[in-house]
mmCIF file of C-alpha atoms in Angstrom:
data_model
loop_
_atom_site.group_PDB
_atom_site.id
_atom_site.type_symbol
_atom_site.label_atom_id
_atom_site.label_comp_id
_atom_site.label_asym_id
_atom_site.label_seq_id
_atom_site.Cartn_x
_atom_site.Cartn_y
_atom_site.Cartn_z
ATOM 1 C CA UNK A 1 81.711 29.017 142.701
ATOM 2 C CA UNK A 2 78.557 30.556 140.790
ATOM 3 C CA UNK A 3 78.275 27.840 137.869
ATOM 4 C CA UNK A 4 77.979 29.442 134.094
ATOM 5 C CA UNK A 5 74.054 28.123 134.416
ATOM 6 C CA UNK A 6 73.810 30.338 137.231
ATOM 7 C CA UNK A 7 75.628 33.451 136.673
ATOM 8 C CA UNK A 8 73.434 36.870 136.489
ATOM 9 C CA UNK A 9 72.740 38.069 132.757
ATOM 10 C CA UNK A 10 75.504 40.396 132.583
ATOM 11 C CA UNK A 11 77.839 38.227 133.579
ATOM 12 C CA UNK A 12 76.409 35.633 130.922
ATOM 13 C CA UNK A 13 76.500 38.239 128.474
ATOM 14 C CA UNK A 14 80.117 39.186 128.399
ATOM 15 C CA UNK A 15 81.134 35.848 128.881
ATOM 16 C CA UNK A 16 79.455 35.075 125.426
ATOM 17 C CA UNK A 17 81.090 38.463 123.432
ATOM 18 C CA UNK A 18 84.224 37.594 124.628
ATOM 19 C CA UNK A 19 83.967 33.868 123.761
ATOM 20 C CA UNK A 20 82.485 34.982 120.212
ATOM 21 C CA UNK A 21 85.833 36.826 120.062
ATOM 22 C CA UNK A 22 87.716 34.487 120.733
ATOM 23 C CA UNK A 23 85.762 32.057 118.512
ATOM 24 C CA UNK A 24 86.370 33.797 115.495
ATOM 25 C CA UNK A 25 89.944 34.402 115.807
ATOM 26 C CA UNK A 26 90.607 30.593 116.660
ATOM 27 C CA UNK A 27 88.031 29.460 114.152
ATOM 28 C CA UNK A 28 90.487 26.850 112.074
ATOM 29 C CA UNK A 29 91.313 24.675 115.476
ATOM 30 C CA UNK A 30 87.571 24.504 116.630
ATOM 31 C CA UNK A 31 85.020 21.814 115.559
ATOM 32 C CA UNK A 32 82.087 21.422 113.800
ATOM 33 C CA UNK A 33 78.972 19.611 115.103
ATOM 34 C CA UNK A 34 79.143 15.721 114.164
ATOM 35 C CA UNK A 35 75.489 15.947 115.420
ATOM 36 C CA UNK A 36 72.455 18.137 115.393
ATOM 37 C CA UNK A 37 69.001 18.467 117.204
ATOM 38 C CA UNK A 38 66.866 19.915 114.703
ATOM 39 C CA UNK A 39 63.257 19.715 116.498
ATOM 40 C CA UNK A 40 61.026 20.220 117.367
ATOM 41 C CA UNK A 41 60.534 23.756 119.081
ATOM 42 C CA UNK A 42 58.525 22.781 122.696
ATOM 43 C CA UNK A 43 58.974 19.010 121.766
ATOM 44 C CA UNK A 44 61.472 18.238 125.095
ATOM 45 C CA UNK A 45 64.252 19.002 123.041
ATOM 46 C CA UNK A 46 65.905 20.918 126.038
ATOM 47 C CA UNK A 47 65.693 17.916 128.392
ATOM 48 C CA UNK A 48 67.113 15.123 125.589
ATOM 49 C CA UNK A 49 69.801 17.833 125.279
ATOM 50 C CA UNK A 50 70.837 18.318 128.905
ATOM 51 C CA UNK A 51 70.902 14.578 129.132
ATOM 52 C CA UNK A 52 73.665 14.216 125.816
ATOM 53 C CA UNK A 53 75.387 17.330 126.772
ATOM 54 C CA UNK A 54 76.076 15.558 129.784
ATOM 55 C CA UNK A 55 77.791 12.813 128.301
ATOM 56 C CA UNK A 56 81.659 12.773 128.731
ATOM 57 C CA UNK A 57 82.160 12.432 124.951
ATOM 58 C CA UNK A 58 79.836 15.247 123.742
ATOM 59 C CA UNK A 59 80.820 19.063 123.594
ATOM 60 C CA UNK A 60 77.872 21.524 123.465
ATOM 61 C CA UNK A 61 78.565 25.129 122.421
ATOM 62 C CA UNK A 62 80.127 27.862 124.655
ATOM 63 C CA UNK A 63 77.478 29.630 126.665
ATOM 64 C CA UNK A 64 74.219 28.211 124.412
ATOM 65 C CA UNK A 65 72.220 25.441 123.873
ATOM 66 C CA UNK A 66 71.575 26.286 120.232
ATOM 67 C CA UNK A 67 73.780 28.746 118.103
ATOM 68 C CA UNK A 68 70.481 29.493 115.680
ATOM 69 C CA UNK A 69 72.914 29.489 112.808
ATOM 70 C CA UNK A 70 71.350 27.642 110.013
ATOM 71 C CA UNK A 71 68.219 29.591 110.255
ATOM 72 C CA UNK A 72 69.054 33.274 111.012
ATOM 73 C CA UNK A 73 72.734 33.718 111.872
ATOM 74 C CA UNK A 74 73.465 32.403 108.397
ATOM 75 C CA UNK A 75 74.848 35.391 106.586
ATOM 76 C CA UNK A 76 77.780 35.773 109.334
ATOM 77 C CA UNK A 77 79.151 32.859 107.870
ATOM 78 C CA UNK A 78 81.018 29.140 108.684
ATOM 79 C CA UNK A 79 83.737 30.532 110.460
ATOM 80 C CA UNK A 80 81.098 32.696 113.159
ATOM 81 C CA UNK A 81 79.762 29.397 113.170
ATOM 82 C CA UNK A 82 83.040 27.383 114.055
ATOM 83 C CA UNK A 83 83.898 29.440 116.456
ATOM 84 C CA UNK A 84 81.018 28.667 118.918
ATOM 85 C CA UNK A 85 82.428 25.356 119.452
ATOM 86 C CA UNK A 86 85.427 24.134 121.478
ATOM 87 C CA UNK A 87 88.608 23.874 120.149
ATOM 88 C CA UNK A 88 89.243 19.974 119.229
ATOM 89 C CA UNK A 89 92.224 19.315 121.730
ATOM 90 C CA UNK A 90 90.359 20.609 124.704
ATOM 91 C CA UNK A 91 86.933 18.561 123.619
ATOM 92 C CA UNK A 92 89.589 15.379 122.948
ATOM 93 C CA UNK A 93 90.874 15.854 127.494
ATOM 94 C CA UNK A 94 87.261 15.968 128.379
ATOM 95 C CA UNK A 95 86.210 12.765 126.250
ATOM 96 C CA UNK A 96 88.445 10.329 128.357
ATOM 97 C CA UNK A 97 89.378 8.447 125.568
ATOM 98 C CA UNK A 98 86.611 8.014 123.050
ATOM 99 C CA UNK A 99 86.280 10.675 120.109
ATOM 100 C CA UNK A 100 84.177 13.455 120.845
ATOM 101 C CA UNK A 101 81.099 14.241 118.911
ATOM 102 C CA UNK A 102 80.174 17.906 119.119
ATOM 103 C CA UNK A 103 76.514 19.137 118.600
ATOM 104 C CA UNK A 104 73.864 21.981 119.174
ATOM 105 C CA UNK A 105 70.255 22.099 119.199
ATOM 106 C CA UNK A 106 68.143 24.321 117.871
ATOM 107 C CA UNK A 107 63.923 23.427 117.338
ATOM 108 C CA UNK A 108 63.650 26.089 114.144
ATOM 109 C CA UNK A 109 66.483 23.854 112.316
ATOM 110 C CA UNK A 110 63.284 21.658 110.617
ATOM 111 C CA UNK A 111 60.747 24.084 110.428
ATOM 112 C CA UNK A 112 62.982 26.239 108.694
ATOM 113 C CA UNK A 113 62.483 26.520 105.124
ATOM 114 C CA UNK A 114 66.366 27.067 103.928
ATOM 115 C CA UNK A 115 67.626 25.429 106.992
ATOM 116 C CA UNK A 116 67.838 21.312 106.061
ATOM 117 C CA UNK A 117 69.578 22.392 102.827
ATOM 118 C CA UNK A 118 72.004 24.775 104.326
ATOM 119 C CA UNK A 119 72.926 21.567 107.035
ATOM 120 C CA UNK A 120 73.340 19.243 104.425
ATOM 121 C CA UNK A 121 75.528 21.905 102.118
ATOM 122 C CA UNK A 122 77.986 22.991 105.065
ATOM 123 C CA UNK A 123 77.912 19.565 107.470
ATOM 124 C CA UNK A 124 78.226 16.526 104.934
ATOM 125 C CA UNK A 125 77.774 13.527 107.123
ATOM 126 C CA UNK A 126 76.126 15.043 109.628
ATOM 127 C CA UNK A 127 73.441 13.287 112.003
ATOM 128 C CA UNK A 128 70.642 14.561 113.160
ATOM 129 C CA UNK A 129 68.341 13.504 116.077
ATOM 130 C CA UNK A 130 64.393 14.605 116.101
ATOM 131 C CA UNK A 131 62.436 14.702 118.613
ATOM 132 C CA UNK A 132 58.248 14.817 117.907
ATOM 133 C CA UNK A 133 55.402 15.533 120.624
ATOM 134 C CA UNK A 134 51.884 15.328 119.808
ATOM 135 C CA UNK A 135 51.401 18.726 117.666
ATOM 136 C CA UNK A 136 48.158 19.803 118.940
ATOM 137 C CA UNK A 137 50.086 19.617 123.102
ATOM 138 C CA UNK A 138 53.211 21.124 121.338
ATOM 139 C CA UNK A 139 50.791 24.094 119.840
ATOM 140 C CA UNK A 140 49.321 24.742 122.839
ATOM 141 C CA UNK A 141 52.764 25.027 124.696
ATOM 142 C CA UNK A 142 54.073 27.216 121.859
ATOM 143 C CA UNK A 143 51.127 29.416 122.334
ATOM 144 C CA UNK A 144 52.243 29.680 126.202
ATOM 145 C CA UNK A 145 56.112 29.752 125.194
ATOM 146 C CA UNK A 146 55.599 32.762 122.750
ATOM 147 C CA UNK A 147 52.884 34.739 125.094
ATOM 148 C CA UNK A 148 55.861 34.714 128.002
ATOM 149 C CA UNK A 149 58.358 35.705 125.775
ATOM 150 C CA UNK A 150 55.890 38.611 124.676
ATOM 151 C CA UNK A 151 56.221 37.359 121.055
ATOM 152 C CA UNK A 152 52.155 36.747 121.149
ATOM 153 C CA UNK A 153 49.303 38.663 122.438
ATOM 154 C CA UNK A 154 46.367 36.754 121.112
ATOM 155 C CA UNK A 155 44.607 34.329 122.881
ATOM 156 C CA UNK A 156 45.312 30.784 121.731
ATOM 157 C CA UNK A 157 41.714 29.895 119.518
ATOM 158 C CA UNK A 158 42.329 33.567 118.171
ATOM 159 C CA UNK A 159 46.134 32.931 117.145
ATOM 160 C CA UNK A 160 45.252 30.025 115.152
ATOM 161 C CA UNK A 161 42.410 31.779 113.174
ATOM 162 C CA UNK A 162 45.089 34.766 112.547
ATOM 163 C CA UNK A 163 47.899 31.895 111.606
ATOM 164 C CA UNK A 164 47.065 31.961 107.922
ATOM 165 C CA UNK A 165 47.549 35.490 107.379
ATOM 166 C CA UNK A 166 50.368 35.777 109.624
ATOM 167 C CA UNK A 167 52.277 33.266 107.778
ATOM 168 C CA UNK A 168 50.887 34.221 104.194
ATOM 169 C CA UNK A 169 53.763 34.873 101.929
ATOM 170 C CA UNK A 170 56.648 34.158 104.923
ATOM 171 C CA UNK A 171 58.163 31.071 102.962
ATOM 172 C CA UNK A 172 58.674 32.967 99.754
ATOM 173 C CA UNK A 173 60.097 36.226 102.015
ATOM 174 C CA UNK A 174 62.338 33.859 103.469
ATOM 175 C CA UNK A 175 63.412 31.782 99.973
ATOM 176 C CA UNK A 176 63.922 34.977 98.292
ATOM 177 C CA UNK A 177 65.998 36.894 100.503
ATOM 178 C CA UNK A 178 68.356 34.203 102.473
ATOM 179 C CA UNK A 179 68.926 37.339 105.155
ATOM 180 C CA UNK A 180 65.751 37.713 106.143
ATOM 181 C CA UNK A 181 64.232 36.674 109.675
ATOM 182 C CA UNK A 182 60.524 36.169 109.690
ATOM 183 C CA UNK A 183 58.660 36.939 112.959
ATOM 184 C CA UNK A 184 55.459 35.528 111.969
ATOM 185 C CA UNK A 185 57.078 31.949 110.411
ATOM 186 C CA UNK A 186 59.167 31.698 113.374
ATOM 187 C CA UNK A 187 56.973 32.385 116.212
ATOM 188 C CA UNK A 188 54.075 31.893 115.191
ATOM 189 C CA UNK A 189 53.773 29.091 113.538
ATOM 190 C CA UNK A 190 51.440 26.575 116.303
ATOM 191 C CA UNK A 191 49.254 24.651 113.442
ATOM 192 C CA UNK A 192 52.048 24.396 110.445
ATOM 193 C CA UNK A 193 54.860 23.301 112.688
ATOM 194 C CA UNK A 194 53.128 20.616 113.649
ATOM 195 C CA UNK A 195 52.924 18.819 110.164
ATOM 196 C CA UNK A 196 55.617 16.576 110.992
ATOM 197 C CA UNK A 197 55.272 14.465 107.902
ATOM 198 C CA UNK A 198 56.396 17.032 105.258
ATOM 199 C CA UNK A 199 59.560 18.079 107.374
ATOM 200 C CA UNK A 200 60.716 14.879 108.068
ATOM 201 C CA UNK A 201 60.142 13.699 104.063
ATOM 202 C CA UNK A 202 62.427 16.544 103.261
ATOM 203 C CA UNK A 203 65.261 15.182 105.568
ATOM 204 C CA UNK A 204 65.167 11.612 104.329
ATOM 205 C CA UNK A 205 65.380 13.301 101.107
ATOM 206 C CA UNK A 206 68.096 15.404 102.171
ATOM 207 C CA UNK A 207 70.002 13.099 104.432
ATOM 208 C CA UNK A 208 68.821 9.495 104.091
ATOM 209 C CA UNK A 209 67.087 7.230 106.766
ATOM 210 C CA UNK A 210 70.246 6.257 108.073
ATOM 211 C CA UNK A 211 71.080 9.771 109.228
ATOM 212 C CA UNK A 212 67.856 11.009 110.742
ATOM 213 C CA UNK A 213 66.843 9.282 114.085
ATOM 214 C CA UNK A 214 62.881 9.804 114.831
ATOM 215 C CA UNK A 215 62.480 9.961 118.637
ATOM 216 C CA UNK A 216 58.984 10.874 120.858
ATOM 217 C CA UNK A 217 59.162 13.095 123.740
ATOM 218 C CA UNK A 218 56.137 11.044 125.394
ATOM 219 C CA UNK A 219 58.272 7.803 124.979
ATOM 220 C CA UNK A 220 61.404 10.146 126.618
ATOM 221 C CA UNK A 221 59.531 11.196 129.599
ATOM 222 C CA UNK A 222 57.873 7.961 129.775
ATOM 223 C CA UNK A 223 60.538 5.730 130.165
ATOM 224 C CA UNK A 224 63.925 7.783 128.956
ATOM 225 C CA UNK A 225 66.390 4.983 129.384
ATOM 226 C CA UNK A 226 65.496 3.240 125.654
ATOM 227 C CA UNK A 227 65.583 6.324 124.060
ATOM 228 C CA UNK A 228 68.848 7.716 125.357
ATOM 229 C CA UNK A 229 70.453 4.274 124.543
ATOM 230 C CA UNK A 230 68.952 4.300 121.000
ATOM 231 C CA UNK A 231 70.130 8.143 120.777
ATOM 232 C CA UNK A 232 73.642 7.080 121.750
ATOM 233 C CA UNK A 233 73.579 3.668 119.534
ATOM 234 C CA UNK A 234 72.375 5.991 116.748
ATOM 235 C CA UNK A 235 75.567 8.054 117.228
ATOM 236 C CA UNK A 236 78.006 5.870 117.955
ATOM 237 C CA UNK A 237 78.806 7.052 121.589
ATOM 238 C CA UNK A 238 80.053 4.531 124.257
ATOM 239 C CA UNK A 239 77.067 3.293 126.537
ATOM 240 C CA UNK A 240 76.392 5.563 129.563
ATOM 241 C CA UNK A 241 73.349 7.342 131.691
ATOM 242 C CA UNK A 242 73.127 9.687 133.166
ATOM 243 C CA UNK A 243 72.488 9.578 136.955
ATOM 244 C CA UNK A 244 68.993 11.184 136.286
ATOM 245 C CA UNK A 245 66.482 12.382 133.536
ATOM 246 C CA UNK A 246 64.841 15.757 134.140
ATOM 247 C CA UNK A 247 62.409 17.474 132.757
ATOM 248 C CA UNK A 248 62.912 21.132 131.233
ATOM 249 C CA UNK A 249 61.551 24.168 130.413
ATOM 250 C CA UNK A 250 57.684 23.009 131.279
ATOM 251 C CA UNK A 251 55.838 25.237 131.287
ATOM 252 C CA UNK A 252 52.324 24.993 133.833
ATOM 253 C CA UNK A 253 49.104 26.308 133.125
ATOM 254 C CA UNK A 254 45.701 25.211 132.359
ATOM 255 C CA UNK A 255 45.091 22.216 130.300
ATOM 256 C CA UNK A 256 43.622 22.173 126.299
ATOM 257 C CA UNK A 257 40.119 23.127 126.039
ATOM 258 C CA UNK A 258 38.397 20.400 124.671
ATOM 259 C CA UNK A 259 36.609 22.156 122.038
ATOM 260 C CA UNK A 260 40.203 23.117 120.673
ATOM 261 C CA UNK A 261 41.687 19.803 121.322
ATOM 262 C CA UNK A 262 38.747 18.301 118.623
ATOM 263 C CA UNK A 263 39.727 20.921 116.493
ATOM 264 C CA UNK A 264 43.505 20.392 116.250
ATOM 265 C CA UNK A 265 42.756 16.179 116.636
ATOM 266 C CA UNK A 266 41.213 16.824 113.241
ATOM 267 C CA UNK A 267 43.301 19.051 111.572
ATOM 268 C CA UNK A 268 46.321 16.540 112.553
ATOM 269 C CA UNK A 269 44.355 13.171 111.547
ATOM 270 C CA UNK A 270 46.126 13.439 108.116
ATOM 271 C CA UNK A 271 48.961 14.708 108.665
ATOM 272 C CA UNK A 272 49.925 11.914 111.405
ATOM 273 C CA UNK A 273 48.318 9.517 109.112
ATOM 274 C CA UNK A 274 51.175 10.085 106.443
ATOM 275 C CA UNK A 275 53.606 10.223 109.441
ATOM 276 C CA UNK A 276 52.815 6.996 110.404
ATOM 277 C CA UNK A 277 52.621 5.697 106.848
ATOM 278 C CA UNK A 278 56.285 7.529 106.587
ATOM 279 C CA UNK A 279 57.974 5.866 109.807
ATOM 280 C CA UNK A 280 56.221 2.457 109.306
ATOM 281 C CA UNK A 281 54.757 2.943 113.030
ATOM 282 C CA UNK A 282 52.604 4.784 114.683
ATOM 283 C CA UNK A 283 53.621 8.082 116.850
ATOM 284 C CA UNK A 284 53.524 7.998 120.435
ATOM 285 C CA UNK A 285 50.361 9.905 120.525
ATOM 286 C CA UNK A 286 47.993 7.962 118.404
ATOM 287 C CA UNK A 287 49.018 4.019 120.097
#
């Protein structure tokens, strides 16, 4: 039996319009996320996912790892939303017992700049797990992410130096017009996504400390156990591992010029200094 991970792109595809379908006309029984993985985009988000999606008291949604809603599937509405997500007595048989939690991810969810507010207005008591990787490694995988996609056509050093005007007057585009989808502020973004501090100020704000859990993909890949079991503490899910951590969606390549590595070292300095100040530690990439 092909598994749904597996199954050719057409067969993917009509699996999701007919589950969308579905979705919306069962909408009222389905659940909402207890949880959410909000960033950040190339952080390891897809691996820390794949590990909680595996647990048995998690539901993911049908046929994605992220539904995208809060940041540009917003207009279509709660009930679009809902319906992405299993129905409650089916997600109750696969929990064996304990109360399932259901949850997407989705790394534009804190770069976003309607997003946060749109979580907190439609999820109240919602959780949210972040994951951080050192932002000048996380812009250089972006870089690679968007170039396969064929999002980006400028070499890396050049896409930085065109970021500015790329981005230049996104944020108000966005605020002013809740429909619209920026290209530039969602895919090319390397150097602003990567001011950590600012985001994750504006989900304390939003949320409260108790609600947001801070997590570092080196400290994941490092030595995952801790950080699942804090992940799962965090979210009060029953103890269990997997019976392996992978790692996803890596993509290979050559390694960060040192010239640009100097560059984005001291663009970051400050903005990891007031992270650090923020989270009363250091991140994983300055100890």
């Amino acid at each position: 039996m092909i598994s749904r991970r597996d199954a050719p792109p057409w067969v993917k595809e009509a699996g999701r319009a007919a589950t969308r379908t579905g979705g919306r006309l069962t909408s009222g029984a389905r659940m909402l996320p207890d949880f959410l993985m909000v960033g950040t985009q190339r952080g390891g988000t897809t691996s820390l996912f794949r590990a909680l999606a595996a647990h048995p008291a998690t539901v993911q949604p049908n046929f994605h790892k992220g539904v995208h809603y809060f940041d540009v599937n917003y207009p279509r509405g709660l009930g679009w939303y809902r319906g992405h997500f299993p129905v409650r007595a089916l997600a109750e048989r696969r929990a064996r017992g304990a109360a399932p939690q259901a949850f997407e991810s989705a790394g534009y969810y804190m770069h976003h700049p309607l997003a946060p507010e749109r979580i907190a207005g439609d999820l109240p008591g919602v959780k949210l797990v972040v994951l951080l990787r050192d932002p000048a490694v996380r812009a250089y995988s972006a870089h690679k992410h968007e170039l396969a996609r064929g999002f980006e056509t400028e070499p890396f050093e050049r896409a930085l130096d065109l970021e500015p005007e790329r981005l230049s007057g996104e944020v108000e585009k966005i605020r002013a017009d809740p429909a619209y989808v920026s290209h530039g502020h969602r895919h090319h973004s390397y150097l602003d996504r990567g001011r950590y501090a600012e985001q994750i100020e504006r989900l304390f704000a939003l949320f409260g400390r108790d609600r947001v859990l801070v997590l570092f993909a080196e400290d994941f890949f490092t030595e995952p156990e801790p950080c699942y079991d804090s992940a799962l503490e965090f979210l009060g899910l029953p103890a269990w591992r997997p019976a392996s951590f992978e790692r996803h969606n890596a993509r290979p390549g050559s390694p960060l010029p040192d010239h640009l590595q100097r560059r984005l070292a001291d663009y970051y300095a400050p903005w990891d200094d007031k992270l650090a100040a923020l989270l009363g530690a250091e991140p994983a990439w300055r100890r």
